Amino acid sequence: GENVEQHPSTLSVQEGDSAVIKCTYSDSASNYFPWYKQELGKRPQLIIDIRSNVGEKKDQRIAVTLNKTAKHFSLHITETQPEDSAVYFCAASMGGNMLTFGGGTRLMVKP
Amino acid sequence: GAVVSQHPSRVICKSGTSVKIECRSLDFQATTMFWYRQFPKQSLMLMATSNEGSKATYEQGVEKDKFLINHASLTLSTLTVTSAHPEDSSFYICSARSPSTPYEQYFGPGTRLTVT
């Protein structure tokens, strides 16, 4: 089955700096890669997603890049703010089927 | 749109008892629902995939006789934890997929189960 690895497990940045989280996946058939933000005790919140027919997608301060050949994708957050502090999960799926999640990254943005 | 609810949000039960958790898609019909379990400071792990009108598909290592899943309608799936034990204490989250957006999954708010 699919295996998704996520790095780093914790990331501390200064407010205003950029944050980058990286994930690799194992199943070349995976074609949907969402990123979620989860605050303590809350549901995962979709922040951005990308499909395999696109190499990059951007939404304001958030961008995701996908390298199908290398089977890795990354989340980029620019101009970080304290409210960006949370746990971020990457995930992979094939055609909207079951999601396989990465291990999560705890992002701390210091004011 | 695409709202998923879960009930209860928190439940405390005694060891050996059973607990039922409901997952509802409020404004769309969900042909497929997923159940995840999340232990503290860990990732979400898929327990089972539930399709309306058919038996659930369980992931390896998940006991189907312990975690009973019923997807009786296009808007409701239930997870029953039978003979609960303290090690079943966890955050249980469901998600649903809408036919109109087949790639995206919409998550419920989760249920915190504590078994004493």
PDB file of C-alpha atoms in Angstrom:
ATOM      1  CA  GLY A   1       0.000   0.000   0.000  1.00  0.00           C
ATOM      2  CA  GLU A   2       0.839   3.670  -0.028  1.00  0.00           C
ATOM      3  CA  ASN A   3       3.382   5.045   2.427  1.00  0.00           C
ATOM      4  CA  VAL A   4       3.786   8.762   3.052  1.00  0.00           C
ATOM      5  CA  GLU A   5       6.728  10.215   4.926  1.00  0.00           C
ATOM      6  CA  GLN A   6       6.770  13.787   6.169  1.00  0.00           C
ATOM      7  CA  HIS A   7       9.628  16.003   7.344  1.00  0.00           C
ATOM      8  CA  PRO A   8      10.380  17.738   9.584  1.00  0.00           C
ATOM      9  CA  SER A   9       8.315  16.565  12.535  1.00  0.00           C
ATOM     10  CA  THR A  10       8.698  19.961  14.208  1.00  0.00           C
ATOM     11  CA  LEU A  11       9.496  23.321  12.695  1.00  0.00           C
ATOM     12  CA  SER A  12      10.028  26.598  14.488  1.00  0.00           C
ATOM     13  CA  VAL A  13      10.222  29.852  12.526  1.00  0.00           C
ATOM     14  CA  GLN A  14      10.177  33.525  13.291  1.00  0.00           C
ATOM     15  CA  GLU A  15       7.090  35.478  12.326  1.00  0.00           C
ATOM     16  CA  GLY A  16       7.426  36.714   8.772  1.00  0.00           C
ATOM     17  CA  ASP A  17       9.786  33.941   7.715  1.00  0.00           C
ATOM     18  CA  SER A  18       8.889  31.142   5.322  1.00  0.00           C
ATOM     19  CA  ALA A  19       8.164  27.538   6.296  1.00  0.00           C
ATOM     20  CA  VAL A  20       8.625  24.492   4.095  1.00  0.00           C
ATOM     21  CA  ILE A  21       7.326  21.010   4.821  1.00  0.00           C
ATOM     22  CA  LYS A  22       8.214  18.072   2.607  1.00  0.00           C
ATOM     23  CA  CYS A  23       6.534  14.749   1.915  1.00  0.00           C
ATOM     24  CA  THR A  24       7.415  11.713  -0.131  1.00  0.00           C
ATOM     25  CA  TYR A  25       5.062   8.994  -1.278  1.00  0.00           C
ATOM     26  CA  SER A  26       5.643   5.478  -2.514  1.00  0.00           C
ATOM     27  CA  ASP A  27       2.747   4.606  -4.838  1.00  0.00           C
ATOM     28  CA  SER A  28       3.158   6.085  -8.302  1.00  0.00           C
ATOM     29  CA  ALA A  29      -0.589   5.589  -8.854  1.00  0.00           C
ATOM     30  CA  SER A  30      -1.422   8.274  -6.271  1.00  0.00           C
ATOM     31  CA  ASN A  31      -2.762  11.357  -8.019  1.00  0.00           C
ATOM     32  CA  TYR A  32      -4.259  13.568  -5.324  1.00  0.00           C
ATOM     33  CA  PHE A  33      -2.191  15.305  -2.645  1.00  0.00           C
ATOM     34  CA  PRO A  34      -3.990  17.434  -0.053  1.00  0.00           C
ATOM     35  CA  TRP A  35      -2.502  19.354   2.856  1.00  0.00           C
ATOM     36  CA  TYR A  36      -4.354  19.772   6.126  1.00  0.00           C
ATOM     37  CA  LYS A  37      -3.962  22.062   9.101  1.00  0.00           C
ATOM     38  CA  GLN A  38      -5.111  20.645  12.424  1.00  0.00           C
ATOM     39  CA  GLU A  39      -5.445  22.566  15.639  1.00  0.00           C
ATOM     40  CA  LEU A  40      -5.577  20.739  18.951  1.00  0.00           C
ATOM     41  CA  GLY A  41      -8.775  18.744  19.334  1.00  0.00           C
ATOM     42  CA  LYS A  42     -10.165  19.926  16.002  1.00  0.00           C
ATOM     43  CA  ARG A  43     -10.847  18.336  12.655  1.00  0.00           C
ATOM     44  CA  PRO A  44      -8.226  18.493   9.879  1.00  0.00           C
ATOM     45  CA  GLN A  45      -8.848  21.536   7.706  1.00  0.00           C
ATOM     46  CA  LEU A  46      -7.953  21.379   4.024  1.00  0.00           C
ATOM     47  CA  ILE A  47      -5.666  24.290   3.192  1.00  0.00           C
ATOM     48  CA  ILE A  48      -4.543  23.393  -0.308  1.00  0.00           C
ATOM     49  CA  ASP A  49      -4.452  20.392  -2.605  1.00  0.00           C
ATOM     50  CA  ILE A  50      -2.869  19.434  -5.885  1.00  0.00           C
ATOM     51  CA  ARG A  51      -3.527  16.796  -8.486  1.00  0.00           C
ATOM     52  CA  SER A  52      -0.875  14.963 -10.414  1.00  0.00           C
ATOM     53  CA  ASN A  53      -1.535  16.817 -13.654  1.00  0.00           C
ATOM     54  CA  VAL A  54      -0.228  20.044 -12.102  1.00  0.00           C
ATOM     55  CA  GLY A  55       3.269  20.836 -10.850  1.00  0.00           C
ATOM     56  CA  GLU A  56       2.490  23.808  -8.644  1.00  0.00           C
ATOM     57  CA  LYS A  57      -0.484  25.524  -7.085  1.00  0.00           C
ATOM     58  CA  LYS A  58      -0.653  28.718  -5.085  1.00  0.00           C
ATOM     59  CA  ASP A  59      -3.264  30.316  -2.864  1.00  0.00           C
ATOM     60  CA  GLN A  60      -2.169  33.607  -1.326  1.00  0.00           C
ATOM     61  CA  ARG A  61       0.606  32.778   1.182  1.00  0.00           C
ATOM     62  CA  ILE A  62       0.381  29.039   0.634  1.00  0.00           C
ATOM     63  CA  ALA A  63       1.808  27.045  -2.250  1.00  0.00           C
ATOM     64  CA  VAL A  64       2.304  23.380  -2.997  1.00  0.00           C
ATOM     65  CA  THR A  65       4.758  21.864  -5.456  1.00  0.00           C
ATOM     66  CA  LEU A  66       4.681  18.343  -6.813  1.00  0.00           C
ATOM     67  CA  ASN A  67       7.461  16.327  -8.418  1.00  0.00           C
ATOM     68  CA  LYS A  68       5.882  13.156  -9.799  1.00  0.00           C
ATOM     69  CA  THR A  69       9.156  11.720 -10.995  1.00  0.00           C
ATOM     70  CA  ALA A  70      10.743  11.945  -7.590  1.00  0.00           C
ATOM     71  CA  LYS A  71       7.423  11.244  -5.847  1.00  0.00           C
ATOM     72  CA  HIS A  72       7.607  14.141  -3.479  1.00  0.00           C
ATOM     73  CA  PHE A  73       5.555  17.229  -2.775  1.00  0.00           C
ATOM     74  CA  SER A  74       6.079  20.224  -0.559  1.00  0.00           C
ATOM     75  CA  LEU A  75       4.076  22.866   1.268  1.00  0.00           C
ATOM     76  CA  HIS A  76       5.396  26.412   1.308  1.00  0.00           C
ATOM     77  CA  ILE A  77       4.028  29.043   3.657  1.00  0.00           C
ATOM     78  CA  THR A  78       5.350  32.565   3.205  1.00  0.00           C
ATOM     79  CA  GLU A  79       5.133  35.499   5.608  1.00  0.00           C
ATOM     80  CA  THR A  80       4.227  33.215   8.484  1.00  0.00           C
ATOM     81  CA  GLN A  81       1.987  34.519  11.242  1.00  0.00           C
ATOM     82  CA  PRO A  82       1.434  33.254  14.800  1.00  0.00           C
ATOM     83  CA  GLU A  83      -1.987  31.946  13.762  1.00  0.00           C
ATOM     84  CA  ASP A  84      -0.245  29.603  11.321  1.00  0.00           C
ATOM     85  CA  SER A  85       0.978  27.633  14.354  1.00  0.00           C
ATOM     86  CA  ALA A  86      -0.632  24.182  14.203  1.00  0.00           C
ATOM     87  CA  VAL A  87       0.062  20.636  13.078  1.00  0.00           C
ATOM     88  CA  TYR A  88       0.187  20.172   9.323  1.00  0.00           C
ATOM     89  CA  PHE A  89      -0.426  16.859   7.588  1.00  0.00           C
ATOM     90  CA  CYS A  90       0.227  15.886   4.018  1.00  0.00           C
ATOM     91  CA  ALA A  91      -1.706  13.036   2.461  1.00  0.00           C
ATOM     92  CA  ALA A  92      -1.918  11.049  -0.745  1.00  0.00           C
ATOM     93  CA  SER A  93      -4.674   9.147  -2.439  1.00  0.00           C
ATOM     94  CA  MET A  94      -5.590   7.627  -5.759  1.00  0.00           C
ATOM     95  CA  GLY A  95      -8.694   9.023  -7.352  1.00  0.00           C
ATOM     96  CA  GLY A  96     -10.314  10.145  -4.135  1.00  0.00           C
ATOM     97  CA  ASN A  97     -10.041   6.821  -2.414  1.00  0.00           C
ATOM     98  CA  MET A  98      -8.571   6.324   1.025  1.00  0.00           C
ATOM     99  CA  LEU A  99      -6.144   8.987   2.217  1.00  0.00           C
ATOM    100  CA  THR A 100      -2.761   7.967   3.545  1.00  0.00           C
ATOM    101  CA  PHE A 101      -1.416  10.623   5.891  1.00  0.00           C
ATOM    102  CA  GLY A 102       2.109  11.655   6.658  1.00  0.00           C
ATOM    103  CA  GLY A 103       3.261  11.725  10.248  1.00  0.00           C
ATOM    104  CA  GLY A 104       2.579  15.431  10.719  1.00  0.00           C
ATOM    105  CA  THR A 105       4.657  18.568  11.292  1.00  0.00           C
ATOM    106  CA  ARG A 106       4.200  20.757  14.331  1.00  0.00           C
ATOM    107  CA  LEU A 107       4.772  24.313  13.129  1.00  0.00           C
ATOM    108  CA  MET A 108       5.501  26.991  15.704  1.00  0.00           C
ATOM    109  CA  VAL A 109       5.633  30.601  14.590  1.00  0.00           C
ATOM    110  CA  LYS A 110       7.315  32.832  17.146  1.00  0.00           C
ATOM    111  CA  PRO A 111       6.072  36.409  17.309  1.00  0.00           C
TER     112      PRO A 111
ATOM    113  CA  GLY B   1     -21.641  23.386   1.642  1.00  0.00           C
ATOM    114  CA  ALA B   2     -20.152  19.925   2.312  1.00  0.00           C
ATOM    115  CA  VAL B   3     -20.671  19.826   6.058  1.00  0.00           C
ATOM    116  CA  VAL B   4     -20.092  16.681   8.085  1.00  0.00           C
ATOM    117  CA  SER B   5     -21.217  16.332  11.678  1.00  0.00           C
ATOM    118  CA  GLN B   6     -20.332  13.800  14.342  1.00  0.00           C
ATOM    119  CA  HIS B   7     -22.105  12.879  17.527  1.00  0.00           C
ATOM    120  CA  PRO B   8     -21.194  12.787  20.323  1.00  0.00           C
ATOM    121  CA  SER B   9     -18.216  15.145  20.431  1.00  0.00           C
ATOM    122  CA  ARG B  10     -17.012  13.593  23.676  1.00  0.00           C
ATOM    123  CA  VAL B  11     -17.918  10.369  25.435  1.00  0.00           C
ATOM    124  CA  ILE B  12     -16.656   8.657  28.530  1.00  0.00           C
ATOM    125  CA  CYS B  13     -17.569   5.028  29.061  1.00  0.00           C
ATOM    126  CA  LYS B  14     -16.621   2.197  31.340  1.00  0.00           C
ATOM    127  CA  SER B  15     -14.454  -0.675  30.246  1.00  0.00           C
ATOM    128  CA  GLY B  16     -16.511  -3.469  28.720  1.00  0.00           C
ATOM    129  CA  THR B  17     -19.349  -1.298  27.468  1.00  0.00           C
ATOM    130  CA  SER B  18     -20.151  -0.327  23.880  1.00  0.00           C
ATOM    131  CA  VAL B  19     -20.217   3.139  22.359  1.00  0.00           C
ATOM    132  CA  LYS B  20     -21.839   4.291  19.123  1.00  0.00           C
ATOM    133  CA  ILE B  21     -20.551   7.270  17.157  1.00  0.00           C
ATOM    134  CA  GLU B  22     -22.613   8.827  14.369  1.00  0.00           C
ATOM    135  CA  CYS B  23     -21.287  10.571  11.294  1.00  0.00           C
ATOM    136  CA  ARG B  24     -23.675  12.553   9.119  1.00  0.00           C
ATOM    137  CA  SER B  25     -23.274  14.426   5.874  1.00  0.00           C
ATOM    138  CA  LEU B  26     -25.634  17.362   6.310  1.00  0.00           C
ATOM    139  CA  ASP B  27     -25.935  18.865   2.852  1.00  0.00           C
ATOM    140  CA  PHE B  28     -24.825  16.178   0.452  1.00  0.00           C
ATOM    141  CA  GLN B  29     -25.176  12.486  -0.140  1.00  0.00           C
ATOM    142  CA  ALA B  30     -22.061  10.546   0.711  1.00  0.00           C
ATOM    143  CA  THR B  31     -21.673   7.247  -1.090  1.00  0.00           C
ATOM    144  CA  THR B  32     -18.398   6.673   0.735  1.00  0.00           C
ATOM    145  CA  MET B  33     -17.421   7.497   4.288  1.00  0.00           C
ATOM    146  CA  PHE B  34     -14.139   6.858   6.035  1.00  0.00           C
ATOM    147  CA  TRP B  35     -13.341   6.299   9.687  1.00  0.00           C
ATOM    148  CA  TYR B  36     -10.004   7.382  11.137  1.00  0.00           C
ATOM    149  CA  ARG B  37      -8.439   7.058  14.573  1.00  0.00           C
ATOM    150  CA  GLN B  38      -5.915   9.507  15.940  1.00  0.00           C
ATOM    151  CA  PHE B  39      -3.914   8.908  19.093  1.00  0.00           C
ATOM    152  CA  PRO B  40      -2.370  11.896  20.915  1.00  0.00           C
ATOM    153  CA  LYS B  41       0.417  13.574  18.950  1.00  0.00           C
ATOM    154  CA  GLN B  42       0.082  11.043  16.144  1.00  0.00           C
ATOM    155  CA  SER B  43      -1.256  11.063  12.631  1.00  0.00           C
ATOM    156  CA  LEU B  44      -4.648   9.963  11.378  1.00  0.00           C
ATOM    157  CA  MET B  45      -4.844   6.264  10.679  1.00  0.00           C
ATOM    158  CA  LEU B  46      -7.580   4.890   8.446  1.00  0.00           C
ATOM    159  CA  MET B  47      -9.661   2.241  10.175  1.00  0.00           C
ATOM    160  CA  ALA B  48     -12.203   1.409   7.516  1.00  0.00           C
ATOM    161  CA  THR B  49     -13.940   2.533   4.367  1.00  0.00           C
ATOM    162  CA  SER B  50     -17.712   2.475   4.435  1.00  0.00           C
ATOM    163  CA  ASN B  51     -19.876   2.322   1.330  1.00  0.00           C
ATOM    164  CA  GLU B  52     -23.608   2.835   1.512  1.00  0.00           C
ATOM    165  CA  GLY B  53     -25.500  -0.428   1.431  1.00  0.00           C
ATOM    166  CA  SER B  54     -22.480  -2.707   1.584  1.00  0.00           C
ATOM    167  CA  LYS B  55     -20.068  -4.085   4.141  1.00  0.00           C
ATOM    168  CA  ALA B  56     -17.227  -1.891   5.303  1.00  0.00           C
ATOM    169  CA  THR B  57     -13.664  -2.570   4.219  1.00  0.00           C
ATOM    170  CA  TYR B  58     -11.339  -2.692   7.199  1.00  0.00           C
ATOM    171  CA  GLU B  59      -7.651  -1.875   7.204  1.00  0.00           C
ATOM    172  CA  GLN B  60      -5.158  -4.470   8.282  1.00  0.00           C
ATOM    173  CA  GLY B  61      -4.995  -4.797  12.035  1.00  0.00           C
ATOM    174  CA  VAL B  62      -8.451  -3.327  12.688  1.00  0.00           C
ATOM    175  CA  GLU B  63     -10.805  -5.837  14.270  1.00  0.00           C
ATOM    176  CA  LYS B  64     -14.074  -5.788  12.359  1.00  0.00           C
ATOM    177  CA  ASP B  65     -15.921  -7.532  15.189  1.00  0.00           C
ATOM    178  CA  LYS B  66     -14.807  -4.876  17.635  1.00  0.00           C
ATOM    179  CA  PHE B  67     -15.362  -1.819  15.468  1.00  0.00           C
ATOM    180  CA  LEU B  68     -18.751  -2.269  13.848  1.00  0.00           C
ATOM    181  CA  ILE B  69     -19.493   0.058  10.972  1.00  0.00           C
ATOM    182  CA  ASN B  70     -22.914   0.565   9.453  1.00  0.00           C
ATOM    183  CA  HIS B  71     -23.582   2.821   6.475  1.00  0.00           C
ATOM    184  CA  ALA B  72     -27.325   2.415   6.220  1.00  0.00           C
ATOM    185  CA  SER B  73     -28.103   5.583   4.275  1.00  0.00           C
ATOM    186  CA  LEU B  74     -26.390   8.085   2.022  1.00  0.00           C
ATOM    187  CA  THR B  75     -26.101  10.563   4.889  1.00  0.00           C
ATOM    188  CA  LEU B  76     -25.328   8.418   7.926  1.00  0.00           C
ATOM    189  CA  SER B  77     -22.561   6.063   8.960  1.00  0.00           C
ATOM    190  CA  THR B  78     -22.105   4.737  12.474  1.00  0.00           C
ATOM    191  CA  LEU B  79     -19.099   3.299  14.266  1.00  0.00           C
ATOM    192  CA  THR B  80     -19.761   1.138  17.306  1.00  0.00           C
ATOM    193  CA  VAL B  81     -16.845   0.332  19.562  1.00  0.00           C
ATOM    194  CA  THR B  82     -17.833  -2.903  21.288  1.00  0.00           C
ATOM    195  CA  SER B  83     -16.455  -4.070  24.624  1.00  0.00           C
ATOM    196  CA  ALA B  84     -14.354  -0.943  24.879  1.00  0.00           C
ATOM    197  CA  HIS B  85     -11.048  -1.021  26.731  1.00  0.00           C
ATOM    198  CA  PRO B  86      -8.808   1.833  27.894  1.00  0.00           C
ATOM    199  CA  GLU B  87      -6.506   1.284  24.905  1.00  0.00           C
ATOM    200  CA  ASP B  88      -9.454   2.198  22.638  1.00  0.00           C
ATOM    201  CA  SER B  89      -9.383   5.715  24.070  1.00  0.00           C
ATOM    202  CA  SER B  90      -8.664   7.949  21.107  1.00  0.00           C
ATOM    203  CA  PHE B  91      -9.948  10.677  18.804  1.00  0.00           C
ATOM    204  CA  TYR B  92     -12.218   9.145  16.168  1.00  0.00           C
ATOM    205  CA  ILE B  93     -12.811  11.189  13.025  1.00  0.00           C
ATOM    206  CA  CYS B  94     -15.033  10.401  10.087  1.00  0.00           C
ATOM    207  CA  SER B  95     -14.895  11.861   6.621  1.00  0.00           C
ATOM    208  CA  ALA B  96     -17.239  11.754   3.681  1.00  0.00           C
ATOM    209  CA  ARG B  97     -16.806  12.041  -0.023  1.00  0.00           C
ATOM    210  CA  SER B  98     -19.295  13.861  -2.217  1.00  0.00           C
ATOM    211  CA  PRO B  99     -19.956  12.576  -5.755  1.00  0.00           C
ATOM    212  CA  SER B 100     -19.681  16.166  -7.011  1.00  0.00           C
ATOM    213  CA  THR B 101     -16.107  16.522  -5.663  1.00  0.00           C
ATOM    214  CA  PRO B 102     -14.819  12.952  -5.767  1.00  0.00           C
ATOM    215  CA  TYR B 103     -11.250  13.727  -4.768  1.00  0.00           C
ATOM    216  CA  GLU B 104     -11.884  15.767  -1.644  1.00  0.00           C
ATOM    217  CA  GLN B 105     -12.871  14.329   1.731  1.00  0.00           C
ATOM    218  CA  TYR B 106     -14.884  16.384   4.196  1.00  0.00           C
ATOM    219  CA  PHE B 107     -14.055  15.713   7.822  1.00  0.00           C
ATOM    220  CA  GLY B 108     -16.334  15.599  10.810  1.00  0.00           C
ATOM    221  CA  PRO B 109     -15.322  17.412  14.017  1.00  0.00           C
ATOM    222  CA  GLY B 110     -14.232  14.204  15.699  1.00  0.00           C
ATOM    223  CA  THR B 111     -15.279  12.287  18.790  1.00  0.00           C
ATOM    224  CA  ARG B 112     -13.053  12.056  21.834  1.00  0.00           C
ATOM    225  CA  LEU B 113     -13.566   8.629  23.414  1.00  0.00           C
ATOM    226  CA  THR B 114     -12.261   7.976  26.899  1.00  0.00           C
ATOM    227  CA  VAL B 115     -12.625   4.478  28.334  1.00  0.00           C
ATOM    228  CA  THR B 116     -12.188   4.232  32.100  1.00  0.00           C
TER     229      THR B 116
END
